[in-house]
PDB file of C-alpha atoms and ligand atoms in Angstrom:
ATOM      1  CA  MET E   1     102.139  86.918 116.170  1.00 92.00           C
ATOM      2  CA  ILE E   2      99.925  84.260 114.417  1.00 96.00           C
ATOM      3  CA  THR E   3      98.973  84.613 110.495  1.00 97.00           C
ATOM      4  CA  LEU E   4      95.765  82.769 109.413  1.00 98.00           C
ATOM      5  CA  SER E   5      95.302  81.772 106.033  1.00 98.00           C
ATOM      6  CA  LEU E   6      92.000  81.263 105.124  1.00 98.00           C
ATOM      7  CA  VAL E   7      92.373  78.765 101.987  1.00 98.00           C
ATOM      8  CA  GLY E   8      89.722  78.840  99.205  1.00 98.00           C
ATOM      9  CA  ILE E   9      89.588  74.993  98.257  1.00 97.00           C
ATOM     10  CA  ALA E  10      87.175  75.487  95.776  1.00 96.00           C
ATOM     11  CA  THR E  11      84.310  72.743  95.464  1.00 93.00           C
ATOM     12  CA  GLY E  12      85.934  69.268  95.681  1.00 86.00           C
ATOM     13  CA  ASN E  13      87.910  68.672  93.644  1.00 92.00           C
ATOM     14  CA  PRO E  14      92.123  68.793  94.229  1.00 92.00           C
ATOM     15  CA  ASP E  15      92.792  69.711  90.713  1.00 94.00           C
ATOM     16  CA  HIS E  16      90.659  72.831  91.480  1.00 96.00           C
ATOM     17  CA  LEU E  17      93.303  74.738  94.036  1.00 97.00           C
ATOM     18  CA  THR E  18      95.337  76.884  93.076  1.00 98.00           C
ATOM     19  CA  GLY E  19      99.393  76.764  93.592  1.00 97.00           C
ATOM     20  CA  GLN E  20      99.308  79.503  95.957  1.00 98.00           C
ATOM     21  CA  ALA E  21      96.521  77.172  98.000  1.00 98.00           C
ATOM     22  CA  VAL E  22      99.181  74.169  98.170  1.00 98.00           C
ATOM     23  CA  ALA E  23     101.551  76.591  99.000  1.00 98.00           C
ATOM     24  CA  ALA E  24      99.666  78.329 102.064  1.00 98.00           C
ATOM     25  CA  LEU E  25      98.521  74.069 103.359  1.00 98.00           C
ATOM     26  CA  ASN E  26     102.359  73.510 103.189  1.00 98.00           C
ATOM     27  CA  ALA E  27     103.027  76.781 104.634  1.00 98.00           C
ATOM     28  CA  ALA E  28     101.064  75.898 107.518  1.00 98.00           C
ATOM     29  CA  ASP E  29     102.125  74.748 111.166  1.00 98.00           C
ATOM     30  CA  LEU E  30      98.557  73.990 111.872  1.00 98.00           C
ATOM     31  CA  ILE E  31      95.109  73.028 110.354  1.00 97.00           C
ATOM     32  CA  LEU E  32      92.107  74.299 111.388  1.00 97.00           C
ATOM     33  CA  LEU E  33      89.338  71.489 110.515  1.00 94.00           C
ATOM     34  CA  PRO E  34      85.687  71.009 110.978  1.00 91.00           C
ATOM     35  CA  ARG E  35      84.600  67.818 111.924  1.00 84.00           C
ATOM     36  CA  LYS E  36      80.616  68.018 110.779  1.00 66.00           C
ATOM     37  CA  GLY E  37      77.770  66.039 111.264  1.00 58.00           C
ATOM     38  CA  ALA E  38      76.969  62.689 109.608  1.00 51.00           C
ATOM     39  CA  ALA E  39      75.360  63.803 106.593  1.00 53.00           C
ATOM     40  CA  LYS E  40      78.138  65.571 105.075  1.00 56.00           C
ATOM     41  CA  SER E  41      80.828  63.895 106.922  1.00 57.00           C
ATOM     42  CA  ASP E  42      82.012  63.131 103.432  1.00 64.00           C
ATOM     43  CA  LEU E  43      82.747  66.382 102.680  1.00 69.00           C
ATOM     44  CA  ALA E  44      84.613  66.621 106.058  1.00 69.00           C
ATOM     45  CA  ASP E  45      86.597  63.434 104.207  1.00 83.00           C
ATOM     46  CA  LEU E  46      87.067  65.496 101.171  1.00 88.00           C
ATOM     47  CA  ARG E  47      88.754  67.890 103.514  1.00 91.00           C
ATOM     48  CA  ARG E  48      91.322  64.750 104.940  1.00 91.00           C
ATOM     49  CA  ARG E  49      91.429  63.428 101.391  1.00 91.00           C
ATOM     50  CA  ILE E  50      92.425  66.880  99.583  1.00 94.00           C
ATOM     51  CA  LEU E  51      95.356  67.644 102.196  1.00 95.00           C
ATOM     52  CA  ASP E  52      96.621  63.756 101.808  1.00 94.00           C
ATOM     53  CA  ARG E  53      96.863  64.622  98.051  1.00 94.00           C
ATOM     54  CA  VAL E  54      98.475  68.400  98.509  1.00 95.00           C
ATOM     55  CA  LEU E  55     100.732  68.191 101.819  1.00 96.00           C
ATOM     56  CA  THR E  56     104.244  67.648 100.811  1.00 96.00           C
ATOM     57  CA  LYS E  57     105.217  67.558 104.883  1.00 94.00           C
ATOM     58  CA  PRO E  58     103.335  66.157 107.678  1.00 94.00           C
ATOM     59  CA  VAL E  59     100.777  69.387 109.142  1.00 96.00           C
ATOM     60  CA  ARG E  60      99.546  68.872 112.711  1.00 96.00           C
ATOM     61  CA  ILE E  61      95.601  68.884 112.267  1.00 96.00           C
ATOM     62  CA  ALA E  62      93.624  70.622 115.046  1.00 95.00           C
ATOM     63  CA  ASP E  63      90.137  68.662 114.672  1.00 93.00           C
ATOM     64  CA  TYR E  64      86.867  70.767 115.792  1.00 91.00           C
ATOM     65  CA  ASP E  65      83.029  69.918 115.959  1.00 88.00           C
ATOM     66  CA  VAL E  66      80.940  72.472 114.200  1.00 87.00           C
ATOM     67  CA  PRO E  67      78.352  73.903 116.688  1.00 87.00           C
ATOM     68  CA  GLU E  68      74.862  73.978 116.164  1.00 86.00           C
ATOM     69  CA  ARG E  69      73.272  76.878 114.253  1.00 84.00           C
ATOM     70  CA  ALA E  70      70.529  77.602 117.009  1.00 83.00           C
ATOM     71  CA  ALA E  71      66.919  77.587 115.068  1.00 83.00           C
ATOM     72  CA  GLY E  72      64.317  80.332 115.176  1.00 78.00           C
ATOM     73  CA  ALA E  73      62.812  83.696 113.953  1.00 77.00           C
ATOM     74  CA  ASP E  74      66.125  86.047 114.792  1.00 84.00           C
ATOM     75  CA  TYR E  75      68.304  84.356 111.990  1.00 83.00           C
ATOM     76  CA  LEU E  76      70.588  86.997 111.973  1.00 86.00           C
ATOM     77  CA  GLY E  77      70.945  87.020 115.761  1.00 90.00           C
ATOM     78  CA  ALA E  78      71.407  83.092 115.470  1.00 91.00           C
ATOM     79  CA  VAL E  79      73.856  83.200 113.138  1.00 91.00           C
ATOM     80  CA  ALA E  80      75.968  86.376 114.644  1.00 93.00           C
ATOM     81  CA  ASP E  81      76.043  83.798 118.209  1.00 93.00           C
ATOM     82  CA  TRP E  82      77.110  80.804 115.843  1.00 94.00           C
ATOM     83  CA  HIS E  83      79.978  82.801 114.490  1.00 95.00           C
ATOM     84  CA  ASP E  84      80.996  83.653 117.758  1.00 95.00           C
ATOM     85  CA  ALA E  85      80.884  79.825 119.179  1.00 95.00           C
ATOM     86  CA  ILE E  86      83.249  79.166 116.089  1.00 96.00           C
ATOM     87  CA  ALA E  87      85.807  82.185 116.812  1.00 97.00           C
ATOM     88  CA  ARG E  88      86.064  80.888 120.283  1.00 96.00           C
ATOM     89  CA  LEU E  89      86.843  77.153 119.423  1.00 96.00           C
ATOM     90  CA  TRP E  90      89.447  78.544 116.803  1.00 97.00           C
ATOM     91  CA  GLU E  91      91.127  80.664 119.244  1.00 97.00           C
ATOM     92  CA  ALA E  92      91.620  78.092 122.141  1.00 96.00           C
ATOM     93  CA  ALA E  93      93.087  75.322 119.269  1.00 96.00           C
ATOM     94  CA  LEU E  94      95.325  78.474 118.263  1.00 97.00           C
ATOM     95  CA  THR E  95      96.117  79.532 121.910  1.00 96.00           C
ATOM     96  CA  ARG E  96      96.730  76.000 122.417  1.00 96.00           C
ATOM     97  CA  HIS E  97      98.877  74.541 119.461  1.00 96.00           C
ATOM     98  CA  LEU E  98     100.713  78.017 118.509  1.00 97.00           C
ATOM     99  CA  PRO E  99     101.673  79.252 122.071  1.00 95.00           C
ATOM    100  CA  GLN E 100     104.766  80.514 120.022  1.00 95.00           C
ATOM    101  CA  GLY E 101     103.009  81.693 117.520  1.00 95.00           C
ATOM    102  CA  GLY E 102     103.168  80.786 113.668  1.00 97.00           C
ATOM    103  CA  ARG E 103     101.085  80.038 111.073  1.00 98.00           C
ATOM    104  CA  ALA E 104      97.829  78.470 110.507  1.00 98.00           C
ATOM    105  CA  ALA E 105      95.204  77.425 107.932  1.00 98.00           C
ATOM    106  CA  VAL E 106      91.657  76.796 107.462  1.00 97.00           C
ATOM    107  CA  MET E 107      90.278  75.449 104.171  1.00 96.00           C
ATOM    108  CA  VAL E 108      87.270  77.505 103.148  1.00 96.00           C
ATOM    109  CA  TRP E 109      84.714  75.710 100.317  1.00 95.00           C
ATOM    110  CA  GLY E 110      85.009  77.563  97.370  1.00 97.00           C
ATOM    111  CA  ASP E 111      86.181  81.070  97.663  1.00 98.00           C
ATOM    112  CA  PRO E 112      86.098  82.818 101.054  1.00 98.00           C
ATOM    113  CA  SER E 113      84.667  86.015  99.549  1.00 97.00           C
ATOM    114  CA  LEU E 114      81.249  84.044  98.937  1.00 97.00           C
ATOM    115  CA  TYR E 115      78.625  83.280 101.556  1.00 96.00           C
ATOM    116  CA  ASP E 116      81.471  82.105 103.406  1.00 95.00           C
ATOM    117  CA  SER E 117      81.768  83.138 107.544  1.00 93.00           C
ATOM    118  CA  SER E 118      85.230  82.720 108.073  1.00 97.00           C
ATOM    119  CA  LEU E 119      86.358  86.514 107.865  1.00 97.00           C
ATOM    120  CA  ARG E 120      84.241  87.355 109.835  1.00 96.00           C
ATOM    121  CA  ILE E 121      84.550  84.799 112.179  1.00 97.00           C
ATOM    122  CA  ALA E 122      88.340  85.337 111.871  1.00 97.00           C
ATOM    123  CA  ALA E 123      87.717  89.095 112.579  1.00 97.00           C
ATOM    124  CA  ARG E 124      86.421  87.906 116.427  1.00 97.00           C
ATOM    125  CA  ILE E 125      89.814  86.667 117.238  1.00 96.00           C
ATOM    126  CA  GLY E 126      92.431  89.761 118.400  1.00 92.00           C
ATOM    127  CA  GLY E 127      95.952  89.707 117.459  1.00 90.00           C
ATOM    128  CA  LEU E 128      95.692  87.657 114.230  1.00 95.00           C
ATOM    129  CA  ALA E 129      97.335  88.872 111.061  1.00 97.00           C
ATOM    130  CA  VAL E 130      94.629  87.202 108.392  1.00 98.00           C
ATOM    131  CA  GLU E 131      95.518  86.408 105.025  1.00 98.00           C
ATOM    132  CA  VAL E 132      92.858  85.271 102.003  1.00 98.00           C
ATOM    133  CA  VAL E 133      93.988  82.686  99.485  1.00 98.00           C
ATOM    134  CA  PRO E 134      91.179  82.934  96.523  1.00 98.00           C
ATOM    135  CA  GLY E 135      89.557  79.744  95.626  1.00 98.00           C
ATOM    136  CA  LEU E 136      87.303  78.749  92.222  1.00 98.00           C
ATOM    137  CA  SER E 137      83.966  79.740  93.511  1.00 98.00           C
ATOM    138  CA  SER E 138      80.537  77.190  93.113  1.00 98.00           C
ATOM    139  CA  LEU E 139      79.499  80.049  91.039  1.00 98.00           C
ATOM    140  CA  GLN E 140      82.442  79.996  88.456  1.00 98.00           C
ATOM    141  CA  LEU E 141      81.976  76.031  88.737  1.00 98.00           C
ATOM    142  CA  LEU E 142      78.536  76.323  87.665  1.00 98.00           C
ATOM    143  CA  THR E 143      78.725  78.771  84.149  1.00 98.00           C
ATOM    144  CA  ALA E 144      81.838  77.037  82.969  1.00 98.00           C
ATOM    145  CA  ALA E 145      79.943  73.546  83.575  1.00 98.00           C
ATOM    146  CA  HIS E 146      77.267  75.036  81.501  1.00 98.00           C
ATOM    147  CA  GLY E 147      79.562  76.785  79.283  1.00 97.00           C
ATOM    148  CA  ILE E 148      77.999  80.349  79.712  1.00 97.00           C
ATOM    149  CA  ALA E 149      78.983  83.976  80.698  1.00 96.00           C
ATOM    150  CA  LEU E 150      77.915  85.191  84.047  1.00 96.00           C
ATOM    151  CA  ASN E 151      76.539  88.522  82.570  1.00 94.00           C
ATOM    152  CA  ALA E 152      74.474  88.795  79.752  1.00 92.00           C
ATOM    153  CA  LEU E 153      75.892  91.741  77.443  1.00 90.00           C
ATOM    154  CA  GLY E 154      76.933  95.089  79.732  1.00 89.00           C
ATOM    155  CA  ALA E 155      74.260  93.928  82.454  1.00 91.00           C
ATOM    156  CA  PRO E 156      74.706  93.605  86.220  1.00 92.00           C
ATOM    157  CA  VAL E 157      74.403  90.383  87.967  1.00 95.00           C
ATOM    158  CA  VAL E 158      72.285  89.869  91.590  1.00 97.00           C
ATOM    159  CA  ILE E 159      74.063  87.120  93.769  1.00 98.00           C
ATOM    160  CA  THR E 160      71.193  86.145  96.113  1.00 98.00           C
ATOM    161  CA  THR E 161      70.349  83.619  98.270  1.00 97.00           C
ATOM    162  CA  GLY E 162      67.271  80.614  98.028  1.00 97.00           C
ATOM    163  CA  ARG E 163      65.624  82.149 101.342  1.00 93.00           C
ATOM    164  CA  ARG E 164      65.900  86.141  99.991  1.00 95.00           C
ATOM    165  CA  LEU E 165      64.128  85.101  96.555  1.00 97.00           C
ATOM    166  CA  ARG E 166      61.597  82.962  98.205  1.00 96.00           C
ATOM    167  CA  SER E 167      60.422  85.898 100.312  1.00 95.00           C
ATOM    168  CA  GLN E 168      61.130  89.167  98.125  1.00 96.00           C
ATOM    169  CA  GLY E 169      60.901  87.517  94.779  1.00 96.00           C
ATOM    170  CA  TRP E 170      62.782  88.565  91.705  1.00 96.00           C
ATOM    171  CA  PRO E 171      65.376  91.631  92.756  1.00 95.00           C
ATOM    172  CA  PRO E 172      63.944  94.742  90.996  1.00 92.00           C
ATOM    173  CA  GLY E 173      66.021  95.443  87.854  1.00 88.00           C
ATOM    174  CA  ALA E 174      68.281  92.228  87.931  1.00 91.00           C
ATOM    175  CA  ASP E 175      68.499  90.960  84.475  1.00 92.00           C
ATOM    176  CA  THR E 176      70.809  87.883  85.420  1.00 97.00           C
ATOM    177  CA  VAL E 177      69.927  86.102  89.194  1.00 98.00           C
ATOM    178  CA  ALA E 178      72.538  83.895  91.183  1.00 98.00           C
ATOM    179  CA  VAL E 179      70.987  81.475  93.600  1.00 98.00           C
ATOM    180  CA  PHE E 180      72.921  80.229  96.336  1.00 98.00           C
ATOM    181  CA  LEU E 181      71.989  78.257  99.422  1.00 96.00           C
ATOM    182  CA  ASP E 182      68.162  77.124  98.351  1.00 97.00           C
ATOM    183  CA  ALA E 183      66.657  74.825 100.769  1.00 93.00           C
ATOM    184  CA  GLY E 184      64.931  73.765  97.483  1.00 90.00           C
ATOM    185  CA  GLY E 185      62.964  75.102  95.161  1.00 92.00           C
ATOM    186  CA  ALA E 186      62.809  78.732  95.951  1.00 97.00           C
ATOM    187  CA  PHE E 187      62.630  79.382  92.094  1.00 98.00           C
ATOM    188  CA  THR E 188      59.111  78.179  92.476  1.00 97.00           C
ATOM    189  CA  ALA E 189      58.036  81.462  94.247  1.00 96.00           C
ATOM    190  CA  LEU E 190      58.680  83.293  90.896  1.00 97.00           C
ATOM    191  CA  ASP E 191      56.527  83.226  87.381  1.00 95.00           C
ATOM    192  CA  PRO E 192      58.647  81.603  85.648  1.00 96.00           C
ATOM    193  CA  ALA E 193      57.247  82.925  81.656  1.00 95.00           C
ATOM    194  CA  GLY E 194      60.302  84.329  79.812  1.00 94.00           C
ATOM    195  CA  LEU E 195      62.867  83.469  82.914  1.00 96.00           C
ATOM    196  CA  SER E 196      65.632  80.435  81.186  1.00 97.00           C
ATOM    197  CA  ILE E 197      67.494  78.500  84.336  1.00 97.00           C
ATOM    198  CA  TRP E 198      71.116  76.418  84.699  1.00 98.00           C
ATOM    199  CA  TRP E 199      71.289  74.284  87.355  1.00 98.00           C
ATOM    200  CA  GLY E 200      74.236  71.860  88.945  1.00 98.00           C
ATOM    201  CA  ALA E 201      74.740  69.925  92.551  1.00 98.00           C
ATOM    202  CA  TYR E 202      77.682  68.217  93.732  1.00 96.00           C
ATOM    203  CA  LEU E 203      80.061  70.874  91.259  1.00 97.00           C
ATOM    204  CA  GLY E 204      83.368  70.019  91.046  1.00 95.00           C
ATOM    205  CA  LEU E 205      82.748  66.528  92.749  1.00 93.00           C
ATOM    206  CA  PRO E 206      82.523  62.739  90.742  1.00 93.00           C
ATOM    207  CA  GLU E 207      78.192  63.463  91.577  1.00 94.00           C
ATOM    208  CA  GLU E 208      78.293  66.602  89.386  1.00 97.00           C
ATOM    209  CA  ALA E 209      74.491  67.102  87.847  1.00 98.00           C
ATOM    210  CA  LEU E 210      73.467  69.808  85.456  1.00 98.00           C
ATOM    211  CA  VAL E 211      70.079  71.001  83.978  1.00 98.00           C
ATOM    212  CA  ALA E 212      69.245  73.625  81.951  1.00 97.00           C
ATOM    213  CA  GLY E 213      66.486  75.205  79.511  1.00 96.00           C
ATOM    214  CA  PRO E 214      63.526  77.464  79.992  1.00 96.00           C
ATOM    215  CA  LEU E 215      62.391  77.397  83.478  1.00 97.00           C
ATOM    216  CA  THR E 216      58.933  76.276  82.424  1.00 96.00           C
ATOM    217  CA  ASP E 217      59.760  73.623  80.820  1.00 97.00           C
ATOM    218  CA  VAL E 218      62.412  72.281  83.251  1.00 97.00           C
ATOM    219  CA  GLY E 219      61.606  73.858  86.659  1.00 97.00           C
ATOM    220  CA  ALA E 220      59.948  70.369  87.175  1.00 97.00           C
ATOM    221  CA  ALA E 221      62.558  67.915  86.308  1.00 97.00           C
ATOM    222  CA  ILE E 222      64.973  69.931  89.075  1.00 98.00           C
ATOM    223  CA  LEU E 223      62.734  69.794  91.761  1.00 98.00           C
ATOM    224  CA  ALA E 224      62.675  65.836  91.081  1.00 97.00           C
ATOM    225  CA  ALA E 225      66.688  65.352  90.342  1.00 97.00           C
ATOM    226  CA  ARG E 226      67.348  67.413  93.231  1.00 98.00           C
ATOM    227  CA  ALA E 227      64.698  65.572  95.850  1.00 97.00           C
ATOM    228  CA  ARG E 228      66.105  62.305  93.878  1.00 97.00           C
ATOM    229  CA  LEU E 229      69.729  63.041  94.593  1.00 97.00           C
ATOM    230  CA  ARG E 230      69.292  63.957  98.369  1.00 95.00           C
ATOM    231  CA  ALA E 231      67.725  60.584  98.867  1.00 95.00           C
ATOM    232  CA  GLU E 232      70.715  59.171  97.491  1.00 94.00           C
ATOM    233  CA  HIS E 233      73.793  61.012  98.903  1.00 91.00           C
ATOM    234  CA  GLY E 234      72.209  62.112 102.385  1.00 91.00           C
ATOM    235  CA  TRP E 235      72.696  65.745 101.473  1.00 90.00           C
ATOM    236  CA  ILE E 236      73.344  68.315  98.605  1.00 94.00           C
ATOM    237  CA  MET E 237      74.578  71.093  97.550  1.00 95.00           C
ATOM    238  CA  ASP E 238      73.309  73.201  94.349  1.00 98.00           C
ATOM    239  CA  ILE E 239      73.071  76.299  93.151  1.00 98.00           C
ATOM    240  CA  TYR E 240      71.898  78.183  89.582  1.00 98.00           C
ATOM    241  CA  LEU E 241      71.502  81.224  87.488  1.00 98.00           C
ATOM    242  CA  MET E 242      68.658  82.598  85.881  1.00 98.00           C
ATOM    243  CA  ARG E 243      67.923  85.330  83.619  1.00 97.00           C
ATOM    244  CA  ARG E 244      65.268  87.001  81.760  1.00 92.00           C
ATOM    245  CA  GLY E 245      65.291  85.776  78.125  1.00 74.00           C
ATOM    246  CA  ASP E 246      67.634  82.911  76.756  1.00 60.00           C
ATOM    247  CA  ASP E 247      70.818  85.081  76.249  1.00 61.00           C
ATOM    248  CA  ARG E 248      73.789  83.017  77.401  1.00 61.00           C
TER     249      ARG E 248
HETATM  250  C1  SAM F   1      77.352  78.269 102.578  1.00 72.75           C
HETATM  251  S1  SAM F   1      77.913  78.824 100.554  1.00 72.75           S
HETATM  252  C2  SAM F   1      79.451  78.583 100.185  1.00 72.75           C
HETATM  253  C3  SAM F   1      80.047  79.095  98.728  1.00 72.75           C
HETATM  254  C4  SAM F   1      81.042  78.834  98.657  1.00 72.75           C
HETATM  255  N1  SAM F   1      81.968  79.949  99.457  1.00 72.75           N
HETATM  256  C5  SAM F   1      81.426  79.227  97.350  1.00 72.75           C
HETATM  257  O1  SAM F   1      82.592  79.847  96.911  1.00 72.75           O
HETATM  258  O2  SAM F   1      81.199  78.380  96.452  1.00 72.75           O
HETATM  259  C6  SAM F   1      77.221  77.441 100.160  1.00 72.75           C
HETATM  260  C7  SAM F   1      76.501  76.993  98.878  1.00 72.75           C
HETATM  261  O3  SAM F   1      76.845  77.314  97.853  1.00 72.75           O
HETATM  262  C8  SAM F   1      76.654  76.774  96.637  1.00 72.75           C
HETATM  263  N2  SAM F   1      77.937  75.425  96.722  1.00 72.75           N
HETATM  264  C9  SAM F   1      78.706  75.279  97.275  1.00 72.75           C
HETATM  265  N3  SAM F   1      79.546  74.227  96.651  1.00 72.75           N
HETATM  266  C10 SAM F   1      78.635  73.887  95.692  1.00 72.75           C
HETATM  267  C11 SAM F   1      78.946  72.708  94.812  1.00 72.75           C
HETATM  268  N4  SAM F   1      80.051  71.772  94.887  1.00 72.75           N
HETATM  269  N5  SAM F   1      77.933  72.418  93.815  1.00 72.75           N
HETATM  270  C12 SAM F   1      76.737  72.849  93.842  1.00 72.75           C
HETATM  271  N6  SAM F   1      76.842  73.990  94.575  1.00 72.75           N
HETATM  272  C13 SAM F   1      77.375  74.735  95.490  1.00 72.75           C
HETATM  273  C14 SAM F   1      75.460  75.724  97.178  1.00 72.75           C
HETATM  274  O4  SAM F   1      74.583  77.098  96.905  1.00 72.75           O
HETATM  275  C15 SAM F   1      75.456  75.822  98.723  1.00 72.75           C
HETATM  276  O5  SAM F   1      74.437  76.440  99.569  1.00 72.75           O
END
C-alpha cells in the first residue's frame, strides 16, 4: 500500500510550513518534485530550498516534467486531460520507486484545498491512501499582509478566478470577492465606483509587493506594478480581494 501525502507548503517562506508539514516530508520515502519550465524554475528551486531547510535525513526525490496544458476552447476538457497526464507520471514514479509500498509526498503550493489539482490527480490513481496536510494559502497571506479581515461583519465571501470575474462580472449578491489566477487586470471589467481593493504579489517571498485603496484610485497603479514586476522577474503570482465600501 502506498500513502500519498499532499503537503501544503505555503507560498515560499519556509517559516510558514507547519510542524505537521515538516513531519510529513521527513516521514516520506519518496518526494515527487515538479520540474517546471524555465519561466517558473525559481519556484521549482524554491521547493528544493525548502527541502534543504526542513529535511533532517536524505529522502529520495523523483523529478517529473510538468506536461503542457493544451490551449483551446474546451478549457475544462483540457484541464481533465492535463490531470490525467500528471496522474500517469505520478503513478509511474510511485510504481518504480516504491514497488513494496511506502510513503510518498507531493509539496503543494499554498493549501491543497484552494485552486489546486493535487487531490483530483491523486484520485485518478488506484490503490492509494491519500492524506492532506493543510498549508497557509496565498489568501491568508494577503489578508495578513494588509492587516484586514477576509469577510465584512457577518457577510459572505466569494472566491473566484480572474477568468470568471472578467466573463461574468461581479458575483451577484457578493460583498467581498477574492480573485485567484488572474492573468492580469480582470478587475478592469468592473465598474470601480464604490469598490476597494487589496492586492498582493509574491506573497511570502522576498519580492512581496502590496497595493491597496479605492479601485478608482489604485487600479492603474496595480496594472503598472504588475507589468513592471512581471518583466523584472519573468513571472508573477498575484491575488486580490475587493469589497464594496471600505469595511476592513
Ligand atoms: C494554482 S493557484 C494555487 C493557490 C494555492 N493553492 C494557495 O493556497 O494559495 C495559483 C494562484 O494562487 C495565487 N498565489 C499563489 N501563490 C501566491 C503568492 N505567493 N502571491 C500571490 N498570489 C499567489 C495566485 O492568484 C496564483 O495565480
